Tab-separated table of N, CA and C in Angstrom:
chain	number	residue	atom	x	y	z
A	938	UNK	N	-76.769	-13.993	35.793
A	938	UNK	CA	-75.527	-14.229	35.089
A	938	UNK	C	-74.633	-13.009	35.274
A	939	UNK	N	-73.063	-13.340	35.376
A	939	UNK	CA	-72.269	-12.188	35.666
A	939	UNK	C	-72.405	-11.616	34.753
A	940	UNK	N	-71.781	-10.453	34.566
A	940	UNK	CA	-71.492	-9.668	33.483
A	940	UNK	C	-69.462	-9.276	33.322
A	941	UNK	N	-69.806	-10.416	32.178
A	941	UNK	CA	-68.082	-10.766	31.920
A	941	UNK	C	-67.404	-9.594	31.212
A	942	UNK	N	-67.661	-8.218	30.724
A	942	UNK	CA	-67.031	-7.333	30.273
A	942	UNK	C	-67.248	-6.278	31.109
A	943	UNK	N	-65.817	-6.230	30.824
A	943	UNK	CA	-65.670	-4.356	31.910
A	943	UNK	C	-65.149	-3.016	31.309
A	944	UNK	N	-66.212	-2.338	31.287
A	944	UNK	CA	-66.459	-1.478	30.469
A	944	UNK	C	-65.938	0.398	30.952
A	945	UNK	N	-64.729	0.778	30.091
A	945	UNK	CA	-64.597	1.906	30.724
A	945	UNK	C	-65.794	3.101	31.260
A	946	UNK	N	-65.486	3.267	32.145
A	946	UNK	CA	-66.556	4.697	32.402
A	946	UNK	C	-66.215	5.973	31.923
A	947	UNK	N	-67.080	6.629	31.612
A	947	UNK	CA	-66.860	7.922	30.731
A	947	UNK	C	-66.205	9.075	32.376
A	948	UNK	N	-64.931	9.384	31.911
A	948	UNK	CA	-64.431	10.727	32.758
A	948	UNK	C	-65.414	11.617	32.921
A	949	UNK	N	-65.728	11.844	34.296
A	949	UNK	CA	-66.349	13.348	34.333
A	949	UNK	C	-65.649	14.530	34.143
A	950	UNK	N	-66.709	15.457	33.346
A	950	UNK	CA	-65.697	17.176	33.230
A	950	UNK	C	-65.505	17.898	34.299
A	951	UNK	N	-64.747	18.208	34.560
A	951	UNK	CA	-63.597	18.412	35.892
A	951	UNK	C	-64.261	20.326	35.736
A	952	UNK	N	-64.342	21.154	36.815
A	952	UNK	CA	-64.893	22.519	36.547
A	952	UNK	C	-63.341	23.338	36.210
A	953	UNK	N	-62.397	22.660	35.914
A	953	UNK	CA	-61.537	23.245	35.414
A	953	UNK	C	-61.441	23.327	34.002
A	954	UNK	N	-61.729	21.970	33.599
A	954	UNK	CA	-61.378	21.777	31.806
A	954	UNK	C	-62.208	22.787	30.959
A	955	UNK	N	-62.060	22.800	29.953
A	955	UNK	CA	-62.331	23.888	28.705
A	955	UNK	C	-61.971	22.743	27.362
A	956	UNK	N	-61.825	23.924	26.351
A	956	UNK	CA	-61.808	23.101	25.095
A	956	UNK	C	-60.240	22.683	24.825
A	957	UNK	N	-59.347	23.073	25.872
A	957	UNK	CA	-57.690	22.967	25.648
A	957	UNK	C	-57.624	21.811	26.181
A	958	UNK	N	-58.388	21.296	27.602
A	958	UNK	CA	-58.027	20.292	27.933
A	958	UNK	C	-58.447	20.932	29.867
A	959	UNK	N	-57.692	19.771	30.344
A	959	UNK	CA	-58.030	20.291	32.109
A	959	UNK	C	-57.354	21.690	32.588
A	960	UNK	N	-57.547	21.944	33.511
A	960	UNK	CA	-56.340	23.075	34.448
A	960	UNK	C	-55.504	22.328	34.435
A	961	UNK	N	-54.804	21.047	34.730
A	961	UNK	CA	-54.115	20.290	35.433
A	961	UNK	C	-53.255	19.691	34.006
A	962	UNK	N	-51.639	19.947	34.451
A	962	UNK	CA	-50.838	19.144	33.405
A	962	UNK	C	-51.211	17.927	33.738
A	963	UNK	N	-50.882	17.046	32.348
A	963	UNK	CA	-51.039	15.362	32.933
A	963	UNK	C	-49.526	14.777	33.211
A	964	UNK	N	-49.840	13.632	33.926
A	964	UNK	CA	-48.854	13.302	34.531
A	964	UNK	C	-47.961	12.559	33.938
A	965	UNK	N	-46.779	12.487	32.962
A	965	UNK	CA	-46.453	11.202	32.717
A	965	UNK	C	-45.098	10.271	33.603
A	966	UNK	N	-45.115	9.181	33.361
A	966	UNK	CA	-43.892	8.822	34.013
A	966	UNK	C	-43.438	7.559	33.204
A	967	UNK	N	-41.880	7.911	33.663
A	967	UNK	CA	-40.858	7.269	32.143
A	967	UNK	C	-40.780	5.935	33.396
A	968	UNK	N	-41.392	4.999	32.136
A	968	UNK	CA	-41.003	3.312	33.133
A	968	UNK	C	-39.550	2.947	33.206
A	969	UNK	N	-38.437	3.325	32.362
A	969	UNK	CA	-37.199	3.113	32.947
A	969	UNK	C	-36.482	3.318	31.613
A	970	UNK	N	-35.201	4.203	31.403
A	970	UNK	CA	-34.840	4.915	30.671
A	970	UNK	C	-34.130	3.509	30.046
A	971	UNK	N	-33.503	4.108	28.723
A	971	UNK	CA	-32.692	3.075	27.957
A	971	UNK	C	-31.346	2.767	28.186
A	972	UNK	N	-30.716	3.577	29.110
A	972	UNK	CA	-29.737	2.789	30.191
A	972	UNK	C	-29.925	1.314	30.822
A	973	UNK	N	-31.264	1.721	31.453
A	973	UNK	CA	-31.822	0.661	32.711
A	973	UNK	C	-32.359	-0.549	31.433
A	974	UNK	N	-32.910	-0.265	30.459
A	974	UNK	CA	-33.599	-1.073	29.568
A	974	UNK	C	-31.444	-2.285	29.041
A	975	UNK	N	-31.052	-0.800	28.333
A	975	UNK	CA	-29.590	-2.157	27.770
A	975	UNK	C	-29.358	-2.759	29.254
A	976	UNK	N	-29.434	-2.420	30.622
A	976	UNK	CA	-28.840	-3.460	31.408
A	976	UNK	C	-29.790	-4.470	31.778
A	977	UNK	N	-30.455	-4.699	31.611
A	977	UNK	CA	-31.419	-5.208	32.328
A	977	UNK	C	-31.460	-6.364	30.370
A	978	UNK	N	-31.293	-5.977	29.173
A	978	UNK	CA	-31.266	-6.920	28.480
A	978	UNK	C	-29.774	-7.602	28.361
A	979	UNK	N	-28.795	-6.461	29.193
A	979	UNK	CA	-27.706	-7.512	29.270
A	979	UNK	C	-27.546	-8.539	30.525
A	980	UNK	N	-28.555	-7.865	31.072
A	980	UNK	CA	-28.450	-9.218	31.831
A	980	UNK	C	-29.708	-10.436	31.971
A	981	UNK	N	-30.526	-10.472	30.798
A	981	UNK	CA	-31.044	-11.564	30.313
A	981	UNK	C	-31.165	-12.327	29.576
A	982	UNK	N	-29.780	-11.686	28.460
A	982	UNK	CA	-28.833	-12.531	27.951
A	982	UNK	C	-27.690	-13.598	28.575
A	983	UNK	N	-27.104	-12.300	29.348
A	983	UNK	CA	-26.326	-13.453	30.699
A	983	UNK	C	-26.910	-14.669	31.129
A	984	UNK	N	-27.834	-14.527	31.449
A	984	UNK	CA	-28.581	-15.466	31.900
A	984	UNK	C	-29.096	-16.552	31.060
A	985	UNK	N	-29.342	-16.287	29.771
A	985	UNK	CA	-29.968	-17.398	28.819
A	985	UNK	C	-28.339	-17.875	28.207
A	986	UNK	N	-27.773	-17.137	28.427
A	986	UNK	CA	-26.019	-17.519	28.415
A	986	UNK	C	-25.705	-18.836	28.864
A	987	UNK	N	-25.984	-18.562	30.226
A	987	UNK	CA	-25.638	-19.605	31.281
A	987	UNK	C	-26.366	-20.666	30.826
A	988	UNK	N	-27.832	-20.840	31.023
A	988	UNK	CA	-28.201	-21.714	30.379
A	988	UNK	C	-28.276	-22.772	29.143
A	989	UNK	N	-27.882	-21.784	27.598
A	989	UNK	CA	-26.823	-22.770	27.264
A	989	UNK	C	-25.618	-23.848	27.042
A	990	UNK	N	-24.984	-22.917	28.305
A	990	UNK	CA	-24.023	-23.183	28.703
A	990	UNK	C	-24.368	-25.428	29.498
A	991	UNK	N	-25.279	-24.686	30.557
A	991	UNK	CA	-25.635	-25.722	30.967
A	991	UNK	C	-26.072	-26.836	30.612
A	992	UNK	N	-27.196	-26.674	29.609
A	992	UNK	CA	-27.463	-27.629	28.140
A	992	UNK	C	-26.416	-28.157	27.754
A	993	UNK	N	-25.223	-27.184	27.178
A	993	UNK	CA	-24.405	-28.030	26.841
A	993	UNK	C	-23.371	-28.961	27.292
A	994	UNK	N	-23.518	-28.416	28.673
A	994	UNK	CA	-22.608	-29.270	29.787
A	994	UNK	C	-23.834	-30.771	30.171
A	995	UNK	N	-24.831	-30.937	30.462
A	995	UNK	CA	-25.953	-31.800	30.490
A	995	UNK	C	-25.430	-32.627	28.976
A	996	UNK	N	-25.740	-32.458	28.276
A	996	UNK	CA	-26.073	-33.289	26.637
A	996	UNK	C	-24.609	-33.966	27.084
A	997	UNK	N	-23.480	-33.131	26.890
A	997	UNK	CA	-22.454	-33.471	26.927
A	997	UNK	C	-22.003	-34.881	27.984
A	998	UNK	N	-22.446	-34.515	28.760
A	998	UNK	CA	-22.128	-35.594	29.792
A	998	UNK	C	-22.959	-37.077	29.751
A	999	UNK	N	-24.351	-36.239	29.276
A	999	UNK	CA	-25.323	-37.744	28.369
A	999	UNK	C	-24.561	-38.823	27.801
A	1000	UNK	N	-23.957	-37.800	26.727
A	1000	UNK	CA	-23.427	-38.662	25.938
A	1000	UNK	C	-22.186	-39.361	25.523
A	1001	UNK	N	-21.409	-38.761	26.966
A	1001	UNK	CA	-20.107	-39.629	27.263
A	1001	UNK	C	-20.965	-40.790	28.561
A	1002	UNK	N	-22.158	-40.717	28.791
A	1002	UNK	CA	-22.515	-41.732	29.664
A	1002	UNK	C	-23.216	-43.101	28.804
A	1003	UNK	N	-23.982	-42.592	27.483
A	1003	UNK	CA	-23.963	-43.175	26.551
A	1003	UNK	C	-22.907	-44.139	25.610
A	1004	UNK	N	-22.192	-43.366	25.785
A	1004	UNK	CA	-20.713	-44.403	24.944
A	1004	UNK	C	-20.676	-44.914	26.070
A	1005	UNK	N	-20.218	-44.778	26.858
A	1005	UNK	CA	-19.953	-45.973	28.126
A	1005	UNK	C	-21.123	-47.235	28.644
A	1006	UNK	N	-22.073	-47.001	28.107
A	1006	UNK	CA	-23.537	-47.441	28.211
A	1006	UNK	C	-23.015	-48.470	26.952
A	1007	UNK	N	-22.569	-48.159	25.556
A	1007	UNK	CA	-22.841	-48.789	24.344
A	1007	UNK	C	-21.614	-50.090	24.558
A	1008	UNK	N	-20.309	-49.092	25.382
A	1008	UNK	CA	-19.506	-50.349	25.637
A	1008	UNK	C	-19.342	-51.472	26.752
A	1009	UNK	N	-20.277	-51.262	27.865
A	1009	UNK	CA	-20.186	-52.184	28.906
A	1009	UNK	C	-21.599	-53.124	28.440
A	1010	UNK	N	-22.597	-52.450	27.587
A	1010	UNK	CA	-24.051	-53.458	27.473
A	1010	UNK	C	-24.291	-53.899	25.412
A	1011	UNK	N	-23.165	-54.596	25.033
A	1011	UNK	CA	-22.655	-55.073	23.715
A	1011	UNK	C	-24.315	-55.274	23.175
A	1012	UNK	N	-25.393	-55.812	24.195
A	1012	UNK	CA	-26.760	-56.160	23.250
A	1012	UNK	C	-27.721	-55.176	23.182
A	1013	UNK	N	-27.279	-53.997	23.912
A	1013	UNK	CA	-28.285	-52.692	23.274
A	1013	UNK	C	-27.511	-51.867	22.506
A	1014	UNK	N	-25.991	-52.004	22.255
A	1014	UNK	CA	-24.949	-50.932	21.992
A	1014	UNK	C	-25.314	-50.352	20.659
A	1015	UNK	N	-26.075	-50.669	19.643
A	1015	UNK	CA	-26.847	-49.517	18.772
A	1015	UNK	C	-27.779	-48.754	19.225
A	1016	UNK	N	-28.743	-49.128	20.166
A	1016	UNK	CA	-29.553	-48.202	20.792
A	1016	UNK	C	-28.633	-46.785	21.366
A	1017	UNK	N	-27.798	-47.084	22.287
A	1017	UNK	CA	-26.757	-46.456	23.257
A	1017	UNK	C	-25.967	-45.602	22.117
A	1018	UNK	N	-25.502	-45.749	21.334
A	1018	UNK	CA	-24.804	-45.477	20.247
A	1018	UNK	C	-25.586	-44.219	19.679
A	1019	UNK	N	-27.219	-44.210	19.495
A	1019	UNK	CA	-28.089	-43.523	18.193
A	1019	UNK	C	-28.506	-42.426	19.680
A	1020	UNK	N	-28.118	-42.562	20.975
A	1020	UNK	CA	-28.866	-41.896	21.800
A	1020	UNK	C	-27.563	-40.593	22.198
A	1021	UNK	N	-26.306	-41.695	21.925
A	1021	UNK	CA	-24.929	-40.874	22.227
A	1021	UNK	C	-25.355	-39.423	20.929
A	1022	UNK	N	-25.174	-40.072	19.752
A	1022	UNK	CA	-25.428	-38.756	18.915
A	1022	UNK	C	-25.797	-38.170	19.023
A	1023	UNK	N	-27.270	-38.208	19.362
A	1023	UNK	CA	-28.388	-37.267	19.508
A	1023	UNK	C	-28.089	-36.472	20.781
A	1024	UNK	N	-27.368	-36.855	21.506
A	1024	UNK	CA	-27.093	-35.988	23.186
A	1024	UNK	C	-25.890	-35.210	22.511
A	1025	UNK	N	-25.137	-35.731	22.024
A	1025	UNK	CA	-23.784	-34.865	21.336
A	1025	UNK	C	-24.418	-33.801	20.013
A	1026	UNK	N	-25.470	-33.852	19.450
A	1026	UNK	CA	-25.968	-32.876	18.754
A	1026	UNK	C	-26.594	-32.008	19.160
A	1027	UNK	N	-27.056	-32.589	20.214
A	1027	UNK	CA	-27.721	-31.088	21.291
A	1027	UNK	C	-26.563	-30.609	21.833
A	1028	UNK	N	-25.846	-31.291	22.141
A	1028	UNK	CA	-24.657	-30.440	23.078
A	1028	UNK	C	-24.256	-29.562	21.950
A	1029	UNK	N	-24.222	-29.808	21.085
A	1029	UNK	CA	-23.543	-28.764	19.990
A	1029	UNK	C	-24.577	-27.881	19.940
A	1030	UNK	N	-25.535	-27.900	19.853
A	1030	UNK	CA	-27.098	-26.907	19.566
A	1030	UNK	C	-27.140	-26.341	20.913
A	1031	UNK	N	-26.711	-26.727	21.746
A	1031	UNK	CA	-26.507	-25.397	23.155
A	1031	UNK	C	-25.527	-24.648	23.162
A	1032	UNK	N	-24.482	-25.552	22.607
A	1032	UNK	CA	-23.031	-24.866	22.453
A	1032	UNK	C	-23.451	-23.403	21.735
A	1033	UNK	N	-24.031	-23.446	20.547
A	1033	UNK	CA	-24.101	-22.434	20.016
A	1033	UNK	C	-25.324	-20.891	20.173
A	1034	UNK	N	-26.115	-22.283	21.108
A	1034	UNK	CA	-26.783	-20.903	21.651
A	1034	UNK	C	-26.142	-20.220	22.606
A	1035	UNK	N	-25.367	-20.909	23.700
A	1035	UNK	CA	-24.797	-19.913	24.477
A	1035	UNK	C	-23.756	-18.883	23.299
A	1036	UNK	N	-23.210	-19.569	22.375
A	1036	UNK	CA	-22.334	-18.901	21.512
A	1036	UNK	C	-23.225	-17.635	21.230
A	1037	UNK	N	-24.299	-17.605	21.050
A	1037	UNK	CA	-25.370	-16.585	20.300
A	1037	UNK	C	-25.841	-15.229	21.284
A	1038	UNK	N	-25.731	-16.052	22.628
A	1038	UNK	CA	-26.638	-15.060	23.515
A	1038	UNK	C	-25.044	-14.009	24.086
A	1039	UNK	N	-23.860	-14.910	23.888
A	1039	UNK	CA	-22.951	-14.284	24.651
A	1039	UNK	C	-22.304	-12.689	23.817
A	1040	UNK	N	-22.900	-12.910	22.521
A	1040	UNK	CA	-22.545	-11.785	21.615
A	1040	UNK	C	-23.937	-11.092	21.542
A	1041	UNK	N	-24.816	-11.050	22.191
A	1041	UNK	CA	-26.020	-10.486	21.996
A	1041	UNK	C	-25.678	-9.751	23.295
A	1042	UNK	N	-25.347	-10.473	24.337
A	1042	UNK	CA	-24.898	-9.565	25.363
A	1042	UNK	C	-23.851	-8.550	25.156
A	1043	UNK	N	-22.672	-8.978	24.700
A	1043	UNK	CA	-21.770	-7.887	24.702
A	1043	UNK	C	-22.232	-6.904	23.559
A	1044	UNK	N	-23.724	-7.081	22.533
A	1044	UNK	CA	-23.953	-5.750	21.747
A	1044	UNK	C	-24.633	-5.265	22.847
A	1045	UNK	N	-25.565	-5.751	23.906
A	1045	UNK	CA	-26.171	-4.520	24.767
A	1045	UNK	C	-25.336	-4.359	25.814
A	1046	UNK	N	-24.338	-4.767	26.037
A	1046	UNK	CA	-23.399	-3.812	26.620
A	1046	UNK	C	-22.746	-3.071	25.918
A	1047	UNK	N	-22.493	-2.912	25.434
A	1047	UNK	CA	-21.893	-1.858	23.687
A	1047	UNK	C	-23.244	-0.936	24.081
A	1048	UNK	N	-24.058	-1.422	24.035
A	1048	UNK	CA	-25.605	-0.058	23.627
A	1048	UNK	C	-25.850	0.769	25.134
A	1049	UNK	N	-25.628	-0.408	26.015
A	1049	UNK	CA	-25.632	0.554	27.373
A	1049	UNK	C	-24.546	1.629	27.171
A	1050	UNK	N	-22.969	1.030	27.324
A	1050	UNK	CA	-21.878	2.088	26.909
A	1050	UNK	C	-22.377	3.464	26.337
A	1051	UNK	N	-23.020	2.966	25.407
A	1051	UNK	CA	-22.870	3.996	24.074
A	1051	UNK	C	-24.086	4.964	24.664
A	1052	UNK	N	-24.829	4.303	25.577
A	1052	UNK	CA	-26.102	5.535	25.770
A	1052	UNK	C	-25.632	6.432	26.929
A	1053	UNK	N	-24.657	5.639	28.101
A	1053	UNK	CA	-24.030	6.237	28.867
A	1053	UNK	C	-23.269	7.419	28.407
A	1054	UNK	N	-22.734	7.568	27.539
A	1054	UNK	CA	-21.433	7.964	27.402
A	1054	UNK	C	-20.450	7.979	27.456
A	1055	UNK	N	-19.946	7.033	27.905
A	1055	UNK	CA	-19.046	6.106	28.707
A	1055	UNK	C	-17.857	6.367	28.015
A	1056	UNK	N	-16.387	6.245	28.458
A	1056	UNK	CA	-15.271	6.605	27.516
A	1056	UNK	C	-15.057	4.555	26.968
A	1057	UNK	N	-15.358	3.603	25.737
A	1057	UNK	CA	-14.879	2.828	25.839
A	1057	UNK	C	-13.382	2.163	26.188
A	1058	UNK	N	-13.553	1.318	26.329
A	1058	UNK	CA	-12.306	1.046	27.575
A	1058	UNK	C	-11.421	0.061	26.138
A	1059	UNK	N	-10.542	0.170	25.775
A	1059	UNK	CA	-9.907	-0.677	24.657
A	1059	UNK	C	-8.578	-1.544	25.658
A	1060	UNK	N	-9.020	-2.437	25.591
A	1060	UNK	CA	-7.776	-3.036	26.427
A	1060	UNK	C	-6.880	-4.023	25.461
A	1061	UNK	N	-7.129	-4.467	24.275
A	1061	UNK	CA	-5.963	-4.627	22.824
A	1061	UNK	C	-4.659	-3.980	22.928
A	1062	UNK	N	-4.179	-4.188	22.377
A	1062	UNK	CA	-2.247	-3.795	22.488
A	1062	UNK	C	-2.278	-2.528	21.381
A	1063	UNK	N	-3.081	-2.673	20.467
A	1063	UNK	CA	-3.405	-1.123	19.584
A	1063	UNK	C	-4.046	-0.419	20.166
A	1064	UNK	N	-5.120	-0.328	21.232
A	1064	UNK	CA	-6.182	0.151	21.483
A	1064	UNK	C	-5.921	1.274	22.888
């Protein structure tokens, strides 16, 4: 039978180490600073952006294919009718997620800005 756990091995003492630790600094390395982190979440907001977006363009079009469904076929037209809603309530429930992600983006672009240093750019008629 295999042996399904894998088990760290104990470090050997190196003829450098002592009670401080090795000769040798340890190494660390930064996986990607909080610049790279706000762009990289502004742009996976963008992206779940779009996709609302798309949802709501999909539902939307459902359910103008639906009303047209309820008025050319008079003997299912309550079925067609209860299916129109439900495609027009999602379209609204994407509507607002893209509404959600598109201000989630512009706070991590605000947070990238702000870690940059960046001079913000005011383009308003006061600003």
């Amino acid at each position: 039978m295999a042996h399904l756990f894998h088990h760290k091995e104990k470090k050997e003492e190196s003829e450098y180490s002592n009670e401080y630790g090795s000769g040798y600094a340890e190494q660390t390395t930064v996986v990607e600073d909080d610049y790279e982190k706000y762009n990289k979440e502004e742009k996976s907001h963008k992206h779940k952006e779009h996709l609302g977006e798309m949802g709501a363009l999909a539902s939307g079009a459902f359910a103008l294919y639906e009303k047209h469904e309820a008025k050319k076929d008079p003997e299912h037209a309550h079925r067609h009718k209860i299916e129109e809603e439900i495609a027009a309530a999602a379209a609204v429930g994407s509507g607002g997620y893209a509404f959600h992600e598109h201000h989630e983006k512009k706070e991590a672009h605000k947070q990238a800005e702000e870690y940059e240093g960046g001079e913000k750019k005011h383009h308003g008629f006061f600003g």
